[in-house]
mmCIF file of C-alpha atoms in Angstrom:
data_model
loop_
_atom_site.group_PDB
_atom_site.id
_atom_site.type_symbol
_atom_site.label_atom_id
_atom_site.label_comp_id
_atom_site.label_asym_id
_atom_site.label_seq_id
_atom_site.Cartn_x
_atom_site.Cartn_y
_atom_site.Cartn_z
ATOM 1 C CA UNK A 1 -7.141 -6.363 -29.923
ATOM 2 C CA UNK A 2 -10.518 -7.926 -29.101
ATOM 3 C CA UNK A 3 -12.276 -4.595 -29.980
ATOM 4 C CA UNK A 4 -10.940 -4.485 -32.931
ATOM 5 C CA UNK A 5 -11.361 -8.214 -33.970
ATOM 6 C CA UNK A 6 -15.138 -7.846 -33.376
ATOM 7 C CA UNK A 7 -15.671 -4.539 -34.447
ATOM 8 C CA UNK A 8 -16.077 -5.107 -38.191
ATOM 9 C CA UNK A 9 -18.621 -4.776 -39.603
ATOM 10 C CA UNK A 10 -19.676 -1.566 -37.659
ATOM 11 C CA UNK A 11 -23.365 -1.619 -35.947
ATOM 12 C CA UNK A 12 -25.035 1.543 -36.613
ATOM 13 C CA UNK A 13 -27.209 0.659 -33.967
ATOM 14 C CA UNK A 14 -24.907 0.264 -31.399
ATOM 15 C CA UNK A 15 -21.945 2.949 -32.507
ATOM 16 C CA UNK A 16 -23.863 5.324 -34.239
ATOM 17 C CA UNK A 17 -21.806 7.994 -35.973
ATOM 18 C CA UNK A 18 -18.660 7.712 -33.330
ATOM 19 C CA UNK A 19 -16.542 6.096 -35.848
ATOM 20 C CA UNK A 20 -14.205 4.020 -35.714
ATOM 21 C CA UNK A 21 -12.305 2.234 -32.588
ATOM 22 C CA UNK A 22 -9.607 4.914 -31.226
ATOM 23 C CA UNK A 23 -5.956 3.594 -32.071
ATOM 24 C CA UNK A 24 -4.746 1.731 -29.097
ATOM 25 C CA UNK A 25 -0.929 1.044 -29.832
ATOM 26 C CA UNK A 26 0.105 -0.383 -26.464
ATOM 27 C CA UNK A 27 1.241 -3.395 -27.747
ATOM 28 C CA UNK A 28 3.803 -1.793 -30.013
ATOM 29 C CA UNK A 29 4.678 1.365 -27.738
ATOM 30 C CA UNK A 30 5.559 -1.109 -24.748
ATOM 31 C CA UNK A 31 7.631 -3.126 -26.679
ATOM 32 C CA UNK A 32 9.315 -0.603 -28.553
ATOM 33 C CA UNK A 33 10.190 1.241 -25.005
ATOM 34 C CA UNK A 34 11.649 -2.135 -23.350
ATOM 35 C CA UNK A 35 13.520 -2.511 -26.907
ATOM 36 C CA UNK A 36 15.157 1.079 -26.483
ATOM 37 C CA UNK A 37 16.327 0.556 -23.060
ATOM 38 C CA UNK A 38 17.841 -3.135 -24.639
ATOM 39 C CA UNK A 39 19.847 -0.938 -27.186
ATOM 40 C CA UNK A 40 21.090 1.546 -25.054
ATOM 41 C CA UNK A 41 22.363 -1.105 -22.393
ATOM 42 C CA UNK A 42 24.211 -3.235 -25.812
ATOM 43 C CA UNK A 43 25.537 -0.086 -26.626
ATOM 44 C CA UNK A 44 27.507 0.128 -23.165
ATOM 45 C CA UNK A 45 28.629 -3.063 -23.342
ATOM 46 C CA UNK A 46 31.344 -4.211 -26.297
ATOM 47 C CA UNK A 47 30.969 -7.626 -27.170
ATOM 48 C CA UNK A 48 34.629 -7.749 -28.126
ATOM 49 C CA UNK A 49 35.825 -6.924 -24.736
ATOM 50 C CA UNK A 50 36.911 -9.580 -21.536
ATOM 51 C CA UNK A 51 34.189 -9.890 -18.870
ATOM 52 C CA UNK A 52 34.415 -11.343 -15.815
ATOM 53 C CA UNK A 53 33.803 -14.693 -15.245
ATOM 54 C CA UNK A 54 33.206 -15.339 -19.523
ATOM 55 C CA UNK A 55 34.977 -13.987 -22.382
ATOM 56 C CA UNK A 56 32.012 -11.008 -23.311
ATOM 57 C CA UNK A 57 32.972 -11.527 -27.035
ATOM 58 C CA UNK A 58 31.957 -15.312 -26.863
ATOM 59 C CA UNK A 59 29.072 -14.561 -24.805
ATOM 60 C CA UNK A 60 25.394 -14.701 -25.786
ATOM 61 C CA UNK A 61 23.811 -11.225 -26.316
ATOM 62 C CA UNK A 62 22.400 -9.986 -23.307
ATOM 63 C CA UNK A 63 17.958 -10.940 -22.179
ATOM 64 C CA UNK A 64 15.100 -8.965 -21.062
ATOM 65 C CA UNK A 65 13.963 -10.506 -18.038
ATOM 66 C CA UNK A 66 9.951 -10.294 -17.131
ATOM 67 C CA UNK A 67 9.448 -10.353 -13.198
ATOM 68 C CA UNK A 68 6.042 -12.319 -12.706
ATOM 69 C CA UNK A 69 4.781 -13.788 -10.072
ATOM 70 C CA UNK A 70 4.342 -17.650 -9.108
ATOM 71 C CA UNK A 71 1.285 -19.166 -10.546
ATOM 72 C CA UNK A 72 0.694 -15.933 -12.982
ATOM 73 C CA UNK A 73 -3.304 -15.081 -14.361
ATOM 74 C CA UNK A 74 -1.936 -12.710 -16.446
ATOM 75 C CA UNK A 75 0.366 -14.463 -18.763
ATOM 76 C CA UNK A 76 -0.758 -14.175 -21.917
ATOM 77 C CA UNK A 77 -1.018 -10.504 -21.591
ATOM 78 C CA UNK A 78 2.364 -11.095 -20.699
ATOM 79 C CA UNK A 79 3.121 -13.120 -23.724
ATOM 80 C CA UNK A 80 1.875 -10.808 -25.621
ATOM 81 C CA UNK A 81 4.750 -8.179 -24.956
ATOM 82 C CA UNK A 82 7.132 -10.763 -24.994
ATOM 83 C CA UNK A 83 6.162 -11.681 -28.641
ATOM 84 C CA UNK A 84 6.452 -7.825 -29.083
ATOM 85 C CA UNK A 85 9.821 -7.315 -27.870
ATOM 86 C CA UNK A 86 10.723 -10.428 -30.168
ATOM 87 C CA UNK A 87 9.647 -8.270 -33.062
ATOM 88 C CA UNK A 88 11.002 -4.860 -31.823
ATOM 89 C CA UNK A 89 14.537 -5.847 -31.404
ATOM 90 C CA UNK A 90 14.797 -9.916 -31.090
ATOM 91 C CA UNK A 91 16.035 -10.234 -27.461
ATOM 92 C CA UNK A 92 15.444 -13.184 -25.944
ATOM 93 C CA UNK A 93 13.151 -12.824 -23.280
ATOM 94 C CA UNK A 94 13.717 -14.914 -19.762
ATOM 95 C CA UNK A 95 10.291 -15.222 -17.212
ATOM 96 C CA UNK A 96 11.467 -15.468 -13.340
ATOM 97 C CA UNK A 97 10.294 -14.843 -9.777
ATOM 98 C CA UNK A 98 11.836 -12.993 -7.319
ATOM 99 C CA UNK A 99 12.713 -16.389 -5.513
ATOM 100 C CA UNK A 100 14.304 -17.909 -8.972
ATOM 101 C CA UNK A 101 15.962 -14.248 -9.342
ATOM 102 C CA UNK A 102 17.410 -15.008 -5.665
ATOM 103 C CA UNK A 103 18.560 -18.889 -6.003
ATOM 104 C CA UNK A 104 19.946 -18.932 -10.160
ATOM 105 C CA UNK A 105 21.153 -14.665 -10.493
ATOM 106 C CA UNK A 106 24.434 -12.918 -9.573
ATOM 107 C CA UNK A 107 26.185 -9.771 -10.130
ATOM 108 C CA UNK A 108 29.496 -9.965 -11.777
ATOM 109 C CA UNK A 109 32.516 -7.699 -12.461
ATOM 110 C CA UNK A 110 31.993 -7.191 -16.559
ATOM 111 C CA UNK A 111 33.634 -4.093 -19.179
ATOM 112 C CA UNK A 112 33.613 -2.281 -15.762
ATOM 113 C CA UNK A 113 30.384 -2.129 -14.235
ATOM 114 C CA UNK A 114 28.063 -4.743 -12.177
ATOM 115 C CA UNK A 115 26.654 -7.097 -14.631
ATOM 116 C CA UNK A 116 23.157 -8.944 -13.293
ATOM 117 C CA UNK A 117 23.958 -12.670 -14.964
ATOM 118 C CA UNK A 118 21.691 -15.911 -14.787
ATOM 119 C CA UNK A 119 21.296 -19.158 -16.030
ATOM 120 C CA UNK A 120 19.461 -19.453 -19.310
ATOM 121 C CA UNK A 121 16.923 -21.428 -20.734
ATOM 122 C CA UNK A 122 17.322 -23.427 -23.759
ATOM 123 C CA UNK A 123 16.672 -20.675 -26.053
ATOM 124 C CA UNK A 124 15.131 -20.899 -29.846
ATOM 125 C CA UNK A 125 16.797 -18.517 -32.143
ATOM 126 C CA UNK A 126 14.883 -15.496 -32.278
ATOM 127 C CA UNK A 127 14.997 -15.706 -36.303
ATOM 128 C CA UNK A 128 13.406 -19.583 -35.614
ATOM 129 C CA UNK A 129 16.092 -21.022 -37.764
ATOM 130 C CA UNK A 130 19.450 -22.252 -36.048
ATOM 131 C CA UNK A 131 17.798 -24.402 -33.766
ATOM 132 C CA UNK A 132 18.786 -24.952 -29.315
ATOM 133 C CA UNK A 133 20.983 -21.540 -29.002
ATOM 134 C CA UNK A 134 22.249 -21.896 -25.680
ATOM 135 C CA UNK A 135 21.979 -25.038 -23.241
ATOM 136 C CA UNK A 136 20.967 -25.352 -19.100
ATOM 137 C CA UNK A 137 23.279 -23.926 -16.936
ATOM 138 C CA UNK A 138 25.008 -21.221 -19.846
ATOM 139 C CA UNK A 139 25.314 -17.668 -18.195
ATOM 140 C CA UNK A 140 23.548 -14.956 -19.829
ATOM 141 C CA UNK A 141 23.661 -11.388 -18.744
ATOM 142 C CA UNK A 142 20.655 -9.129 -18.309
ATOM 143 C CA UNK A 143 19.817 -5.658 -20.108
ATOM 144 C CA UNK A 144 16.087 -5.122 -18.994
ATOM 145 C CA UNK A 145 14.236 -6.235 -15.726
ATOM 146 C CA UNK A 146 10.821 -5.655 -16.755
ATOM 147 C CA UNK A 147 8.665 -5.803 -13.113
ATOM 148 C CA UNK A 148 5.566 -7.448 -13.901
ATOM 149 C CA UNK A 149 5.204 -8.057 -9.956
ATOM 150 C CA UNK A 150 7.220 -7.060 -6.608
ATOM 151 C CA UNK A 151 3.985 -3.953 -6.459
ATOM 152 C CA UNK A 152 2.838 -5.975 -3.934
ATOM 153 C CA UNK A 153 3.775 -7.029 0.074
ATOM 154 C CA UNK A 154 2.155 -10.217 -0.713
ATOM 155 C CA UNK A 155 5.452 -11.036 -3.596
ATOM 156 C CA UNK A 156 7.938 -10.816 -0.923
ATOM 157 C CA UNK A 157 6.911 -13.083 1.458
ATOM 158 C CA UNK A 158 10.438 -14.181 2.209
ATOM 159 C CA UNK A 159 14.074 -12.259 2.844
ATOM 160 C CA UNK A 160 14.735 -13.987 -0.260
ATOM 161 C CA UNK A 161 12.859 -11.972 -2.352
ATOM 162 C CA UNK A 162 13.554 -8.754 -0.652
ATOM 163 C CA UNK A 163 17.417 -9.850 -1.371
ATOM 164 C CA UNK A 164 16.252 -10.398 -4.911
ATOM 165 C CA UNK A 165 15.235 -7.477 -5.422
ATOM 166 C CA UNK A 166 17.895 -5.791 -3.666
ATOM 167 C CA UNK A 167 20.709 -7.731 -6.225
ATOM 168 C CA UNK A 168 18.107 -6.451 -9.328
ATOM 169 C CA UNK A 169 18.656 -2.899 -8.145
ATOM 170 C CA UNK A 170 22.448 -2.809 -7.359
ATOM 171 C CA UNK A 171 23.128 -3.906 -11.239
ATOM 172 C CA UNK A 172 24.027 -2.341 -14.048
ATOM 173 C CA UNK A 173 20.103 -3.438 -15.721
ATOM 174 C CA UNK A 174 18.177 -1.145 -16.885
ATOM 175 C CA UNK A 175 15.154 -1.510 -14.742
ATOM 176 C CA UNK A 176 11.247 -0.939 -15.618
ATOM 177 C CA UNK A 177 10.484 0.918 -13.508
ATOM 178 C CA UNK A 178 13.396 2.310 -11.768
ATOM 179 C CA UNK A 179 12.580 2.126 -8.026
ATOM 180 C CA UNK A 180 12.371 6.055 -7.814
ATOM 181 C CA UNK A 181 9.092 5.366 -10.012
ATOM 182 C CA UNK A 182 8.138 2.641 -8.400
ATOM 183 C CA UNK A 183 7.626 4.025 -5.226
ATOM 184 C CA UNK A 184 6.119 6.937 -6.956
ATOM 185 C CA UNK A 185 3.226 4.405 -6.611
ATOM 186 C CA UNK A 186 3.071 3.432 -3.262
ATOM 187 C CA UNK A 187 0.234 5.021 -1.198
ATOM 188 C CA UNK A 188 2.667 6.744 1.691
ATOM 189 C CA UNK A 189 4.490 7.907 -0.586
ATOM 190 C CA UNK A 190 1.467 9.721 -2.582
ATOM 191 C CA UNK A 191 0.386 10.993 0.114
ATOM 192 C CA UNK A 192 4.328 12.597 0.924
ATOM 193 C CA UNK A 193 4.244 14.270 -2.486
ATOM 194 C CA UNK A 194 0.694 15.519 -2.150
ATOM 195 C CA UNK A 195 1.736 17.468 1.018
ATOM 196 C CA UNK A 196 2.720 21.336 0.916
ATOM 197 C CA UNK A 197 5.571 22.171 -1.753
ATOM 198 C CA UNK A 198 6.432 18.728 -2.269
ATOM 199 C CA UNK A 199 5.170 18.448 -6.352
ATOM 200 C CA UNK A 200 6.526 21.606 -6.680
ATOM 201 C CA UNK A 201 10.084 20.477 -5.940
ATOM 202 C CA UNK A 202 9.913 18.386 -9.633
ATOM 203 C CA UNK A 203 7.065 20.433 -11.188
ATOM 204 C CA UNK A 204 7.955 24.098 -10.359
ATOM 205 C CA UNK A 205 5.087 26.405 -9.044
ATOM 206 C CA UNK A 206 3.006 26.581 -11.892
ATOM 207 C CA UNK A 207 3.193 23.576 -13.579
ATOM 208 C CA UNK A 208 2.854 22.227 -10.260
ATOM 209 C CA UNK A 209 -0.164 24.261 -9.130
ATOM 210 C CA UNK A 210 -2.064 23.195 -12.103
ATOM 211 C CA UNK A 211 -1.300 19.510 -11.318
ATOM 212 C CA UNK A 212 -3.304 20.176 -7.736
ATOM 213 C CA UNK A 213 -6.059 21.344 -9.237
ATOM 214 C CA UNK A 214 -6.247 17.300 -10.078
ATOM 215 C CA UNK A 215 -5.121 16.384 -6.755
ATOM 216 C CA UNK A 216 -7.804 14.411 -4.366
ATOM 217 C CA UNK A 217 -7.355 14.550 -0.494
ATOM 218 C CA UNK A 218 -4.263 11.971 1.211
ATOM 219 C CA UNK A 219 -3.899 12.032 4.375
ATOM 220 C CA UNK A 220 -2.236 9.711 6.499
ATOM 221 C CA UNK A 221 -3.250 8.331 10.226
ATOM 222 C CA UNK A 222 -1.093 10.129 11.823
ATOM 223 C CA UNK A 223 -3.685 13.251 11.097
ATOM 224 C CA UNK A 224 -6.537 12.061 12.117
ATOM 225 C CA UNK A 225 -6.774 14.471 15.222
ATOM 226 C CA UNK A 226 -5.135 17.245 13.564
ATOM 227 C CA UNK A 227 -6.908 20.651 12.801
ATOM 228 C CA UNK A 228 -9.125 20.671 15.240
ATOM 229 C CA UNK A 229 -9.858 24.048 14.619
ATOM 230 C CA UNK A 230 -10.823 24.105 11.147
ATOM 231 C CA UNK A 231 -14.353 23.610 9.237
ATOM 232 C CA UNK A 232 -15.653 19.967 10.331
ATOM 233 C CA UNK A 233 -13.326 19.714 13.182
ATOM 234 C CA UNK A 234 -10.169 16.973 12.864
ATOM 235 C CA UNK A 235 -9.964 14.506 10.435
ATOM 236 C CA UNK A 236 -11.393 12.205 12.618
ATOM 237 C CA UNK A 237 -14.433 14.178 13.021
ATOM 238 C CA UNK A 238 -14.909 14.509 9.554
ATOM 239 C CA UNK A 239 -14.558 10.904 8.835
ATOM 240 C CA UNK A 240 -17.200 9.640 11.152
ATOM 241 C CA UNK A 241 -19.553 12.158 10.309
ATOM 242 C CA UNK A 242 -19.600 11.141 6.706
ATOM 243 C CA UNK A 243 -17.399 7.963 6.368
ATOM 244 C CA UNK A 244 -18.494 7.231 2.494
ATOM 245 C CA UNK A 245 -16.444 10.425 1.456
ATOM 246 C CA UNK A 246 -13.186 8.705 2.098
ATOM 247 C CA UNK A 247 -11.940 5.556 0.913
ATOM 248 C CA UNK A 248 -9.137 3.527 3.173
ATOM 249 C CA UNK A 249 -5.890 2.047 1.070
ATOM 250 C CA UNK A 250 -3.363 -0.056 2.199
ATOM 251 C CA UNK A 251 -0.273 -0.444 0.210
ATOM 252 C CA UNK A 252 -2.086 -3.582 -2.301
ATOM 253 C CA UNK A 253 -2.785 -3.196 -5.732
ATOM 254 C CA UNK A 254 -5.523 -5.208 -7.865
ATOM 255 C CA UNK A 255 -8.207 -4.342 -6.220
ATOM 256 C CA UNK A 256 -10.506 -6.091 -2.992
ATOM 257 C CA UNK A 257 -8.038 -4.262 -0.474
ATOM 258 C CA UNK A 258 -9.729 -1.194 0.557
ATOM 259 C CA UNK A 259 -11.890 -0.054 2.911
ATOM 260 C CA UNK A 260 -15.013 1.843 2.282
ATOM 261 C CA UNK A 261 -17.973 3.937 4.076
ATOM 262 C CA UNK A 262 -19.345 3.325 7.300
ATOM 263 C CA UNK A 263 -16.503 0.513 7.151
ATOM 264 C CA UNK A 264 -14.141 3.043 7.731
ATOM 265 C CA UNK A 265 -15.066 4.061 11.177
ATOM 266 C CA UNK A 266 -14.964 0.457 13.074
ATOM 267 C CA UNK A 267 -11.616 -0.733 11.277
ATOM 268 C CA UNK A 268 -10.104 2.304 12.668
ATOM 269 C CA UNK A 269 -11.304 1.659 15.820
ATOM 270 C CA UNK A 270 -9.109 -1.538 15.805
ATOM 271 C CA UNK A 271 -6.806 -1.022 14.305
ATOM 272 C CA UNK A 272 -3.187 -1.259 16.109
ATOM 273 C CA UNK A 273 -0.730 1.999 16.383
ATOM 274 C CA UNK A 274 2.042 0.177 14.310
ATOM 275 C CA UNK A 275 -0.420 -1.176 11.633
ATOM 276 C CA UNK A 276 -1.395 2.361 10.988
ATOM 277 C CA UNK A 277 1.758 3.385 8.702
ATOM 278 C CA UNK A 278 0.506 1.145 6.515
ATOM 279 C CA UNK A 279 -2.475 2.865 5.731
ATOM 280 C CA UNK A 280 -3.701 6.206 3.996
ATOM 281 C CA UNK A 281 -7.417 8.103 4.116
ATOM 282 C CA UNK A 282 -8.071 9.004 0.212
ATOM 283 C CA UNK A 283 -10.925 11.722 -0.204
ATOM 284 C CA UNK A 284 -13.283 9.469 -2.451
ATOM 285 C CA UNK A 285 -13.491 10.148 -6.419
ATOM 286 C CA UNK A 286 -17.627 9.973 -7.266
ATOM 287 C CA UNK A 287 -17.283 9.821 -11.334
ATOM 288 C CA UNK A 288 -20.574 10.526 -13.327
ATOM 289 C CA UNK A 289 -22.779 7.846 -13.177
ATOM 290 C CA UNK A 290 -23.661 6.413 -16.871
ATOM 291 C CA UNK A 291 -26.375 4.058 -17.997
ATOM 292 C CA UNK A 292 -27.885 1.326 -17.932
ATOM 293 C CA UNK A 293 -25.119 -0.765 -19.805
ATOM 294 C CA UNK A 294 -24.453 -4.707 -20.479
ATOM 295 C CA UNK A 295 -21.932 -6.002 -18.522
ATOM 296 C CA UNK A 296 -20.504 -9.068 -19.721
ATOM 297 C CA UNK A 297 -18.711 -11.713 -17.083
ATOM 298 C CA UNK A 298 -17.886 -15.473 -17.658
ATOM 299 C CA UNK A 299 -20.369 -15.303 -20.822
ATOM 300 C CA UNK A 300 -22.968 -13.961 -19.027
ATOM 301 C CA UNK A 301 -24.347 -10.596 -19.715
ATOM 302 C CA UNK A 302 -26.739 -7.942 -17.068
ATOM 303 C CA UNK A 303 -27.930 -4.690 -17.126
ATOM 304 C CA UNK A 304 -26.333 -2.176 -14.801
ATOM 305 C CA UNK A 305 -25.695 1.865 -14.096
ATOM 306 C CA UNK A 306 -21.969 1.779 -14.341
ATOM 307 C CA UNK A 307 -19.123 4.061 -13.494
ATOM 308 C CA UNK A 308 -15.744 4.363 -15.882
ATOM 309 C CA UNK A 309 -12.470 4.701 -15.317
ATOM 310 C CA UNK A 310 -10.078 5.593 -18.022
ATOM 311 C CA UNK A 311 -6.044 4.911 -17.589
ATOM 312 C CA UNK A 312 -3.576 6.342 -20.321
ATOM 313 C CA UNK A 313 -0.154 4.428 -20.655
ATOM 314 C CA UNK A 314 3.309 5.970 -21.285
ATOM 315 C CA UNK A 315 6.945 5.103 -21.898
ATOM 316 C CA UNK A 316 9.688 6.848 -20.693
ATOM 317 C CA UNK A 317 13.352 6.223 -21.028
ATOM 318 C CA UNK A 318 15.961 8.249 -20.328
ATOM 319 C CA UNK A 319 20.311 7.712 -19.704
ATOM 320 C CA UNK A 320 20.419 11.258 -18.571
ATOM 321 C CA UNK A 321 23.087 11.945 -20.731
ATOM 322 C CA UNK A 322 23.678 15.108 -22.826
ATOM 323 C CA UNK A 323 21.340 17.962 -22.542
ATOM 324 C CA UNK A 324 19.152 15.970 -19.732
ATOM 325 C CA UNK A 325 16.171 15.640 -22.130
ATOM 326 C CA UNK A 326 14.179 12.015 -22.434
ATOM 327 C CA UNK A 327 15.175 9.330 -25.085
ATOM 328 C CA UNK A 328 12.432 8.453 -25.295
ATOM 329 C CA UNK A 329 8.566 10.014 -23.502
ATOM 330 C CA UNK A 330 5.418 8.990 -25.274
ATOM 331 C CA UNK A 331 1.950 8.117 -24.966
ATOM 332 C CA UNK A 332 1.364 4.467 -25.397
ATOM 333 C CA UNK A 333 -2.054 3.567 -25.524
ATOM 334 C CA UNK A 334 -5.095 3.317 -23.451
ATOM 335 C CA UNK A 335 -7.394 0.955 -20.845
ATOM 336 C CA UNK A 336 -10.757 1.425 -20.112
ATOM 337 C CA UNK A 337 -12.486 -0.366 -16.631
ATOM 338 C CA UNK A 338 -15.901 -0.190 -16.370
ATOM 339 C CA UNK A 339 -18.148 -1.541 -13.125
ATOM 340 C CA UNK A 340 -21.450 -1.358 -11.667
ATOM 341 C CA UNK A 341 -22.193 1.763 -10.467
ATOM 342 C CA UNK A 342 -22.601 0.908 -6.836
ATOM 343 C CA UNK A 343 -19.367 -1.576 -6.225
ATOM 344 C CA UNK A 344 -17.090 -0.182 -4.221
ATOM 345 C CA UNK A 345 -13.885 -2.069 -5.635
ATOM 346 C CA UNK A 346 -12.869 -1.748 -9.706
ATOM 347 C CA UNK A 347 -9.835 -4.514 -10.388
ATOM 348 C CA UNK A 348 -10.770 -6.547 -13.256
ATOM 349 C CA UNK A 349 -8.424 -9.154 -12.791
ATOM 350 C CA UNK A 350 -10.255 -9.567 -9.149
ATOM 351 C CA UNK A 351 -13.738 -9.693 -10.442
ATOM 352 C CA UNK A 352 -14.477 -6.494 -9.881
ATOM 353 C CA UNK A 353 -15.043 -4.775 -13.400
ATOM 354 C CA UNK A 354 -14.576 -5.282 -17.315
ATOM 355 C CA UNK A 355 -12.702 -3.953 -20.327
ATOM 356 C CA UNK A 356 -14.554 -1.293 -21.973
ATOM 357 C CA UNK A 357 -13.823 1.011 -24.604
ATOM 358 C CA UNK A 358 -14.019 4.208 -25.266
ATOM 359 C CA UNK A 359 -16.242 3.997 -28.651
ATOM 360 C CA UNK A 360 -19.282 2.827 -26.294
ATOM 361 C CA UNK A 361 -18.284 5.272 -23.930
#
C-alpha cells in the first residue's frame, strides 16, 4: 500500500520502462481466505438449533479470533486484516493472548461437536449502525483462530499457554494454520522432511524430485560425526573447515537468532548434549549480490550492496469433503526484504532489513 501511495507520478529516472507496481492483493486474498473458513464453520452450525450452555438460535454469530502476542509491534498490520475480514464477510473480530485464551475460553458441548466459546467484548455492529451489540461477560463462540503468534518458544513461557493452545486445537475452530502446517515450519521438522523419501510420501517421486532440486542442506546435530567416509570427511569436519557455508537455527523466528561463520565452530563446542535437539546446521543460501542501493531506516537513508529475498503468500482451505480437492488454494500476494549485503541476519521487524519491491528490483 505504501508503494503504491507514492508511486504516482512514475519517475522515469528511477523506474525506467518497468512499468507499473506488480499487483500485490494480500490484503484482500488474506481476508477473503479467513472469511471462507468463517462460512464454512456457520454453515456447520444451525443457528436455530439448542447448544449447550446457550440457546444457539439466540446466540451471537460466531468471531474470528487473532492470536497476538502481549505488547504487539505489529498491530496495525494486524488491523489491517481485521478491517479486511470486516469487509469480506462482517465477523466480528476478537484480539487475545494465549494467557487470555487460557483464563476467559472454554470448550462446550454445542449442535454436536466441541465448540471453543469466550467472553466478548463490547462489540460495534459490523454495519456501524445498531450501536453496543453484545455486553462484558456475553459468550460468543469461535469460527477462526487466526495465529498471529505461538511460532515462537518465547510465547509460551508458561503451562498456561501451552494449555491454551492445547484447548484451541481440541475445538471444533477452524484453525490458521492447522498445527500439521504449523509444524511444517519448525526447523526439526524441516530437516525430517528433507531426509530420504520423506517429501516424496506427500509429493510422489517426481513432483517430489523436482522440489529437491530447491532443497538446501539440513542436517541435524546428531550428524555431525556421521560419514566419515565421504568427500570432506563428517559433518563436523566440513563445518570447521569452512564454517561460513552453514548457518546455525534454533527453533525462533524474526530474525537475530542464528548463528553464523566462524561462530559456528565455538558455540558448538559448548554447547550441552540436551540443548542440541534444539538446533539444526542449514547449508547457507549466497543470493546474487545487487548494487549499490538506498536503504532507508528511521528516515535516514545510506548507500549499500544489498542482497533480496522474495516471499510469495498463499491461502489454502480445505474441509476435505467430496472429491478431496481444496476450497480454496491461491496465490495471495507478495513481500520483498532487502538488507545490506554483508549482514548476516534479514528480519525487518528486528532491524535487520527493509520492504522493497520488486519494480526497483
Amino acid at each position: 500500500a505504501m508503494h503504491a501511495t507514492l508511486q504516482p507520478p512514475p519517475i522515469p529516472e528511477v523506474v525506467g520502462d518497468k512499468g507499473e507496481l506488480p499487483p500485490n492483493e494480500a490484503l484482500r486474498e488474506i481476508p477473503d481466505a479467513l472469511a471462507a473458513a468463517h462460512a464454512h464453520y456457520c454453515r456447520q452450525v444451525p443457528r436455530g438449533a439448542q447448544g449447550g450452555a446457550l440457546d444457539a438460535g439466540s446466540a451471537p454469530e460466531p468471531v474470528i479470533v487473532f492470536v497476538v502476542q502481549s505488547g504487539e509491534r505489529n498491530a496495525i498490520d494486524q488491523r489491517l486484516v481485521e478491517a479486511g475480514v470486516r469487509r469480506a464477510c462482517g465477523a466480528v473480530v476478537l484480539r487475545r493472548t494465549l494467557r487470555e485464551v487460557h483464563d476467559t475460553a472454554r470448550l462446550e458441548t454445542r449442535h454436536g461437536r466441541r465448540a471453543l466459546v469466550l467472553p466478548a467484548d463490547p462489540l460495534p455492529d459490523p454495519a456501524g449502525a445498531l450501536g453496543a451489540q453484545e455486553v462484558p461477560g456475553t459468550l460468543v463462540e469461535v469460527s477462526v483462530v487466526y495465529f498471529r503468534a505461538g511460532y515462537t518458544p518465547d510465547d509460551y513461557p508458561t503451562e498456561a499457554e501451552w494449555a491454551a493452545r492445547l484447548l484451541v486445537e481440541r475445538s471444533f475452530a477452524v484453525k490458521c494454520p492447522c498445527i500439521d502446517y504449523h509444524l511444517a515450519g519448525a526447523k526439526r521438522v524441516q530437516q525430517a522432511l528433507a531426509g530420504p523419501g520423506a517429501v516424496e510420501r506427500f509429493l510422489g517421486p517426481e513432483e517430489g524430485a523436482r522440489a529437491r532440486r530447491c532443497f538446501a542442506g539440513l542436517y541435524g546435530l546428531d550428524e555431525l560425526d556421521e560419514g566419515g567416509k565421504g568427500p570432506g570427511g563428517t559433518l563436523r569436519d566440513r563445518v570447521l573447515a569452512d564454517p561460513r557455508a552453514f548457518v546455525m537455527k534454533p527453533q525462533r523466528e524474526g530474525g537475530g537468532n542464528n548463528i553464523y561463520g566462524t561462530d559456528i565452530p565455538p558455540f558448538l563446542a559448548g554447547l550441552k548434549a540436551e540443548e542440541a535437539r534444539a538446533y539444526i546446521l542449514m547449508q547457507r543460501i549466497f543470493p546474487p549480490v545487487h548494487g549499490p542501493s538506498t536503504l532507508v531506516r528511521n528516515e535516514r537513508g545510506a548507500p549499500f550492496d544489498t542482497v533480496s529475498e522474495l516471499g510469495v503468500f498463499t491461502t489454502f482451505f480445505s474441509t476435505g469433503e467430496g472429491d478431496g480437492q481444496p476450497d480454496l488454494n491461491k496465490y495471495a500476494g507478495h513481500i520483498l526484504r532487502t538488507k545490506p549485503a554483508d549482514a548476516d541476519e534479514g528480519g525487518v521487524a528486528a532491524g535487520f532489513a527493509v520492504l522493497d519491491s520488486p519494480l526497483l528490483y
